[in-house]
Amino acid sequence: MVEHIRSIGRNEEIIAATAAKVREESGKRMVELETEQRGHERELKRLHTRVQKLVSESFTAASNGGAAMDQLADLQDRIRTIEQRMTTIREEVIAIQRETVDEGDMARALAVFAPVWESLSPREQSRIVRLLVERVGYDGRDGRVTVTFRSAGVKALCSEADIRSREVSA
């Protein structure tokens, strides 16, 4: 595994392809989130229209006040649930934007991997692997190993590498 990560750091084509794949996956997720967000916006508009209609109807027909209040409470609960989900979506969009990895980030992280790796304790090495690697796959038919990296892990490793290099030069 470690040797595989080291070899990736020396191959510009793999670095570019990995960064492109991360961008592609992030892009797909962004499209999903944007679609969901638009659906929630339409639903909120519909629910707010229903609330306004129900409020105006309840003023003109005072005899049905209890049922109208129950319906208003139900609508408010649905609105609150949708607004909470929309907040979660916005937070996920921000996280994806922060985690976007480019070739430079990937190359820097992998270039410092080998020298840093040797200086780490086994516990720290384990943490770094968990930080960088999302999934390892093995195809027994052709003996091929695939490694899926965490884009956030690459960003975190770059940050750690920048901090360590500043500490060393200070």
XYZ file of N, CA and C in Angstrom:
510
model
N 0.830 -1.198 0.000
C 0.000 0.000 0.000
C 0.873 1.260 0.000
N 1.824 1.303 0.918
C 2.694 2.477 1.034
C 3.503 2.650 -0.252
N 4.039 1.566 -0.770
C 4.815 1.655 -2.005
C 3.937 2.113 -3.163
N 2.681 1.680 -3.151
C 1.738 2.106 -4.187
C 1.538 3.626 -4.118
N 1.374 4.162 -2.925
C 1.205 5.610 -2.752
C 2.466 6.337 -3.197
N 3.632 5.800 -2.839
C 4.896 6.423 -3.265
C 5.013 6.455 -4.786
N 4.661 5.345 -5.431
C 4.790 5.278 -6.897
C 3.827 6.243 -7.576
N 2.667 6.438 -6.990
C 1.718 7.399 -7.554
C 2.322 8.796 -7.525
N 3.003 9.125 -6.452
C 3.609 10.442 -6.305
C 4.668 10.744 -7.346
N 5.168 9.724 -8.013
C 6.192 9.918 -9.038
C 5.610 9.882 -10.458
N 4.316 9.671 -10.587
C 3.710 9.526 -11.906
C 2.723 10.672 -12.154
N 3.124 11.610 -13.007
C 2.296 12.797 -13.263
C 0.961 12.450 -13.902
N 0.939 11.427 -14.753
C -0.316 11.032 -15.393
C -1.324 10.522 -14.368
N -0.838 9.726 -13.420
C -1.728 9.196 -12.389
C -2.214 10.326 -11.487
N -1.324 11.261 -11.176
C -1.725 12.407 -10.346
C -2.828 13.189 -11.051
N -2.648 13.475 -12.327
C -3.646 14.236 -13.087
C -4.958 13.461 -13.176
N -4.869 12.160 -13.440
C -6.090 11.347 -13.554
C -6.814 11.246 -12.215
N -6.068 11.122 -11.131
C -6.675 11.042 -9.799
C -7.375 12.346 -9.453
N -6.708 13.457 -9.702
C -7.313 14.762 -9.421
C -8.559 14.964 -10.291
N -8.495 14.538 -11.545
C -9.659 14.663 -12.436
C -10.823 13.814 -11.936
N -10.522 12.622 -11.457
C -11.578 11.743 -10.935
C -12.219 12.350 -9.692
N -11.419 12.922 -8.822
C -11.957 13.571 -7.620
C -12.865 14.729 -8.038
N -12.429 15.527 -9.011
C -13.254 16.639 -9.485
C -14.550 16.128 -10.100
N -14.456 15.032 -10.846
C -15.651 14.449 -11.474
C -16.657 13.991 -10.417
N -16.171 13.276 -9.416
C -17.055 12.796 -8.343
C -17.665 13.973 -7.583
N -16.856 14.983 -7.310
C -17.363 16.173 -6.624
C -18.417 16.873 -7.477
N -18.166 16.952 -8.767
C -19.115 17.581 -9.684
C -20.447 16.849 -9.719
N -20.385 15.528 -9.751
C -21.618 14.728 -9.746
C -22.413 14.982 -8.470
N -21.731 14.994 -7.347
C -22.417 15.214 -6.071
C -23.008 16.620 -6.013
N -22.280 17.603 -6.558
C -22.787 18.978 -6.581
C -24.076 19.060 -7.408
N -24.114 18.376 -8.544
C -25.322 18.369 -9.381
C -26.486 17.747 -8.610
N -26.219 16.635 -7.919
C -27.270 15.996 -7.118
C -27.799 16.953 -6.055
N -26.891 17.623 -5.366
C -27.292 18.544 -4.301
C -28.061 19.741 -4.849
N -27.612 20.273 -5.978
C -28.301 21.416 -6.582
C -29.708 21.030 -7.022
N -29.856 19.831 -7.580
C -31.172 19.346 -7.998
C -32.089 19.193 -6.783
N -31.561 18.588 -5.731
C -32.346 18.434 -4.511
C -32.729 19.798 -3.942
N -31.795 20.735 -3.952
C -32.044 22.078 -3.422
C -33.170 22.759 -4.198
N -33.138 22.673 -5.526
C -34.193 23.292 -6.337
C -35.556 22.665 -6.034
N -35.600 21.349 -5.853
C -36.846 20.684 -5.500
C -37.384 21.171 -4.160
N -36.485 21.339 -3.204
C -36.902 21.849 -1.894
C -37.397 23.294 -1.998
N -36.742 24.093 -2.822
C -37.176 25.483 -2.990
C -38.584 25.545 -3.563
N -38.880 24.688 -4.563
C -40.230 24.634 -5.136
C -41.248 24.195 -4.083
N -40.876 23.174 -3.303
C -41.781 22.681 -2.267
C -42.026 23.747 -1.195
N -40.993 24.458 -0.815
C -41.177 25.535 0.172
C -42.120 26.618 -0.358
N -41.957 26.970 -1.612
C -42.836 27.980 -2.206
C -44.283 27.499 -2.163
N -44.485 26.242 -2.514
C -45.833 25.668 -2.491
C -46.399 25.671 -1.073
N -45.593 25.278 -0.101
C -46.056 25.228 1.284
C -46.361 26.621 1.829
N -45.531 27.609 1.496
C -45.779 28.974 1.956
C -47.073 29.526 1.343
N -47.312 29.210 0.079
C -48.558 29.615 -0.564
C -49.744 28.980 0.152
N -49.598 27.716 0.497
C -50.668 27.008 1.219
C -50.905 27.633 2.595
N -49.845 28.018 3.287
C -49.978 28.663 4.598
C -50.741 29.974 4.453
N -50.362 30.790 3.469
C -51.034 32.077 3.261
C -52.519 31.880 2.962
N -52.803 30.906 2.124
C -54.196 30.621 1.768
C -54.968 30.166 3.000
N -54.381 29.302 3.785
C -55.036 28.769 4.978
C -55.283 29.873 6.007
N -54.323 30.773 6.166
C -54.486 31.881 7.106
C -55.623 32.796 6.651
N -55.642 33.135 5.364
C -56.707 34.023 4.881
C -58.068 33.344 4.963
N -58.134 32.028 4.711
C -59.398 31.295 4.825
C -59.866 31.221 6.275
N -58.942 31.070 7.191
C -59.335 30.938 8.592
C -59.897 32.244 9.138
N -59.498 33.394 8.579
C -60.065 34.675 9.001
C -61.494 34.835 8.503
N -61.786 34.290 7.323
C -63.129 34.438 6.766
C -64.092 33.380 7.278
N -63.593 32.213 7.683
C -64.453 31.136 8.186
C -64.025 30.782 9.594
N -64.462 31.554 10.546
C -64.036 31.384 11.937
C -64.518 30.081 12.546
N -65.516 29.438 11.969
C -66.061 28.204 12.555
C -65.118 27.014 12.408
N -64.169 27.070 11.494
C -63.261 25.943 11.238
C -61.859 26.229 11.772
N -61.736 27.018 12.819
C -60.445 27.454 13.345
C -59.562 26.349 13.852
N -60.131 25.341 14.536
C -59.317 24.257 15.098
C -58.637 23.430 14.028
N -59.371 23.080 12.985
C -58.805 22.287 11.891
C -57.729 23.085 11.160
N -57.978 24.386 10.974
C -57.007 25.234 10.293
C -55.714 25.326 11.096
N -55.842 25.414 12.412
C -54.643 25.491 13.254
C -53.826 24.201 13.161
N -54.504 23.072 13.136
C -53.804 21.789 12.991
C -53.069 21.724 11.659
N -53.739 22.174 10.598
C -53.110 22.167 9.280
C -51.914 23.119 9.242
N -52.059 24.292 9.870
C -50.948 25.249 9.920
C -49.755 24.667 10.664
N -50.014 24.000 11.780
C -48.929 23.389 12.543
C -48.220 22.325 11.708
N -49.000 21.525 10.977
C -48.415 20.489 10.120
C -47.563 21.119 9.015
N -48.086 22.171 8.398
C -47.329 22.856 7.345
C -46.035 23.459 7.892
N -46.099 24.054 9.072
C -44.904 24.641 9.678
C -43.849 23.570 9.973
N -44.294 22.402 10.423
C -43.356 21.289 10.664
C -42.678 20.866 9.367
N -43.454 20.760 8.304
C -42.892 20.363 7.010
C -41.916 21.415 6.500
N -42.264 22.676 6.672
C -41.379 23.769 6.254
C -40.071 23.719 7.036
N -40.169 23.527 8.334
C -38.971 23.476 9.177
C -38.061 22.299 8.762
N -38.662 21.145 8.492
C -37.879 19.971 8.073
C -37.143 20.249 6.765
N -37.838 20.849 5.807
C -37.213 21.160 4.514
C -36.106 22.195 4.690
N -36.348 23.217 5.500
C -35.320 24.249 5.721
C -34.082 23.657 6.391
N -34.275 22.721 7.306
C -33.129 22.066 7.944
C -32.334 21.269 6.913
N -33.019 20.562 6.025
C -32.322 19.793 4.987
C -31.582 20.734 4.044
N -32.176 21.868 3.721
C -31.522 22.827 2.839
C -30.256 23.387 3.491
N -30.278 23.573 4.792
C -29.081 24.015 5.510
C -27.993 22.949 5.420
N -28.381 21.701 5.594
C -27.430 20.589 5.488
C -26.833 20.529 4.087
N -27.663 20.739 3.075
C -27.180 20.736 1.687
C -26.163 21.861 1.485
N -26.469 23.061 1.970
C -25.519 24.182 1.825
C -24.187 23.863 2.497
N -24.246 23.248 3.675
C -23.013 22.882 4.378
C -22.222 21.840 3.588
N -22.922 20.882 2.982
C -22.226 19.862 2.186
C -21.600 20.478 0.935
N -22.282 21.424 0.319
C -21.728 22.114 -0.857
C -20.443 22.842 -0.473
N -20.464 23.535 0.649
C -19.263 24.245 1.118
C -18.133 23.260 1.381
N -18.452 22.127 2.007
C -17.425 21.118 2.284
C -16.831 20.572 0.985
N -17.658 20.322 -0.008
C -17.157 19.819 -1.296
C -16.245 20.862 -1.947
N -16.650 22.117 -1.892
C -15.822 23.177 -2.482
C -14.471 23.279 -1.784
N -14.455 23.097 -0.484
C -13.184 23.147 0.266
C -12.301 21.947 -0.048
N -12.914 20.812 -0.344
C -12.165 19.574 -0.546
C -11.685 19.378 -1.971
N -12.016 20.276 -2.864
C -11.618 20.126 -4.251
C -10.096 20.067 -4.339
N -9.618 19.064 -5.043
C -8.179 18.815 -5.155
C -7.742 19.069 -6.587
N -6.632 19.765 -6.746
C -6.072 19.914 -8.083
C -4.752 19.149 -8.163
N -4.176 19.124 -9.357
C -2.949 18.356 -9.567
C -1.826 18.839 -8.658
N -1.750 20.149 -8.449
C -0.695 20.695 -7.586
C -0.819 20.203 -6.156
N -2.063 20.208 -5.623
C -2.296 19.695 -4.273
C -1.873 18.230 -4.180
N -2.331 17.459 -5.164
C -2.049 16.022 -5.157
C -0.544 15.774 -5.254
N 0.132 16.466 -6.155
C 1.576 16.268 -6.330
C 2.345 16.646 -5.069
N 1.974 17.781 -4.448
C 2.642 18.208 -3.212
C 2.451 17.188 -2.105
N 1.224 16.717 -1.936
C 0.947 15.763 -0.862
C 1.726 14.475 -1.066
N 1.742 13.991 -2.296
C 2.418 12.723 -2.554
C 3.940 12.874 -2.586
N 4.426 14.061 -2.948
C 5.877 14.280 -2.972
C 6.456 14.255 -1.565
N 5.712 14.773 -0.591
C 6.225 14.782 0.778
C 5.899 13.490 1.517
N 5.151 12.625 0.870
C 4.718 11.405 1.540
C 5.903 10.533 1.967
N 6.801 10.239 1.042
C 7.902 9.316 1.348
C 8.806 9.824 2.477
N 9.322 11.044 2.423
C 10.202 11.486 3.509
C 9.471 11.606 4.852
N 8.239 12.057 4.794
C 7.477 12.183 6.039
C 7.164 10.802 6.608
N 6.819 9.874 5.734
C 6.440 8.520 6.154
C 7.523 7.877 7.021
N 8.745 8.001 6.599
C 9.858 7.369 7.316
C 10.034 7.915 8.722
N 9.652 9.154 8.944
C 9.858 9.773 10.254
C 8.679 9.548 11.211
N 7.616 8.915 10.729
C 6.412 8.744 11.548
C 6.452 7.460 12.376
N 5.783 7.525 13.514
C 5.602 6.312 14.325
C 4.540 5.445 13.645
N 4.466 4.158 13.982
C 3.433 3.298 13.385
C 2.011 3.846 13.587
N 1.757 4.413 14.737
C 0.419 4.996 14.983
C 0.145 6.150 14.024
N 1.137 7.016 13.832
C 0.979 8.143 12.911
C 0.851 7.660 11.467
N 1.612 6.612 11.112
C 1.506 6.048 9.769
C 0.091 5.526 9.508
N -0.464 4.864 10.492
C -1.823 4.353 10.369
C -2.812 5.499 10.177
N -2.625 6.567 10.922
C -3.513 7.729 10.801
C -3.422 8.332 9.406
N -2.222 8.444 8.870
C -2.026 9.017 7.538
C -2.704 8.156 6.472
N -2.552 6.848 6.569
C -3.193 5.959 5.586
C -4.712 6.125 5.660
N -5.257 6.167 6.867
C -6.714 6.352 7.011
C -7.142 7.721 6.494
N -6.287 8.717 6.650
C -6.577 10.057 6.177
C -6.615 10.106 4.644
N -5.667 9.424 4.013
C -5.535 9.476 2.558
C -6.431 8.509 1.795
N -6.598 7.298 2.319
C -7.221 6.223 1.556
C -8.668 6.009 1.998
N -9.554 6.089 1.020
C -10.967 5.824 1.301
C -11.261 4.339 1.151
N -10.702 3.732 0.079
C -11.011 2.330 -0.195
C -9.878 1.702 -0.994
N -9.616 0.434 -0.705
C -8.653 -0.348 -1.474
C -9.412 -1.528 -2.058
N -9.270 -1.700 -3.355
C -9.941 -2.821 -4.015
C -8.921 -3.755 -4.626
N -9.285 -5.032 -4.674
C -8.401 -6.028 -5.285
C -9.226 -6.884 -6.233
N -8.773 -6.985 -7.461
C -9.417 -7.826 -8.462
C -8.597 -9.102 -8.581
N -9.117 -10.192 -8.053
C -8.401 -11.462 -8.031
C -8.193 -12.066 -9.412
N -9.028 -11.694 -10.378
C -8.888 -12.251 -11.731
C -7.611 -11.791 -12.405
N -7.298 -10.511 -12.262
C -6.085 -10.023 -12.928
C -5.043 -9.495 -11.942
N -5.295 -9.669 -10.644
C -4.327 -9.280 -9.628
C -4.130 -7.778 -9.499
N -5.140 -7.011 -9.897
C -5.028 -5.555 -9.892
C -5.543 -4.967 -8.581
N -4.780 -4.027 -8.042
C -5.160 -3.318 -6.824
C -5.553 -1.898 -7.221
N -6.690 -1.433 -6.714
C -7.100 -0.049 -6.946
C -7.214 0.649 -5.593
N -6.805 1.894 -5.571
C -6.855 2.689 -4.348
C -7.705 3.922 -4.645
N -8.706 4.160 -3.799
C -9.538 5.357 -3.907
C -9.131 6.290 -2.781
N -8.714 7.505 -3.154
C -8.244 8.473 -2.175
C -9.380 9.359 -1.692
N -9.236 9.844 -0.480
C -10.157 10.850 0.067
C -9.625 12.215 -0.341
N -10.450 13.004 -1.008
C -9.986 14.332 -1.424
C -9.708 15.203 -0.201
N -10.534 15.084 0.828
C -10.299 15.864 2.046
C -8.990 15.447 2.709
N -8.653 14.171 2.606
C -7.407 13.679 3.191
C -6.192 14.246 2.492
N -6.278 14.370 1.184
C -5.167 14.949 0.429
C -4.991 16.406 0.839
N -6.100 17.135 0.960
C -6.028 18.534 1.394
C -5.415 18.625 2.789
N -5.846 17.746 3.697
C -5.324 17.772 5.072
C -3.830 17.463 5.081
N -3.405 16.497 4.269
C -1.989 16.156 4.198
C -1.182 17.335 3.650
N -1.735 18.027 2.663
C -1.054 19.220 2.129
C -0.892 20.265 3.219
N -1.943 20.469 3.998
C -1.871 21.446 5.087
C -0.816 21.052 6.106
N -0.810 19.763 6.471
C 0.185 19.282 7.431
C 1.592 19.426 6.870
N 1.738 19.136 5.582
C 3.061 19.252 4.954
C 3.525 20.705 4.949
N 2.599 21.633 4.666
C 2.952 23.053 4.688
C 3.378 23.484 6.090
N 2.650 23.044 7.098
C 2.975 23.392 8.485
C 4.335 22.833 8.863
N 4.591 21.551 8.515
C 5.878 20.929 8.854
C 7.034 21.610 8.141
N 6.807 21.979 6.863
C 7.914 22.625 6.143
C 8.210 24.004 6.721
N 7.182 24.726 7.196
C 7.405 26.022 7.846
C 8.135 25.836 9.163
N 7.801 24.774 9.918
C 8.463 24.509 11.197
C 9.938 24.189 10.996
N 10.227 23.412 9.945
C 11.604 23.020 9.657
C 12.427 24.233 9.222
N 11.831 25.104 8.406
C 12.582 26.264 7.909
C 12.676 27.398 8.928
N 11.872 27.335 9.984
C 11.899 28.411 11.001
C 13.043 28.263 11.972
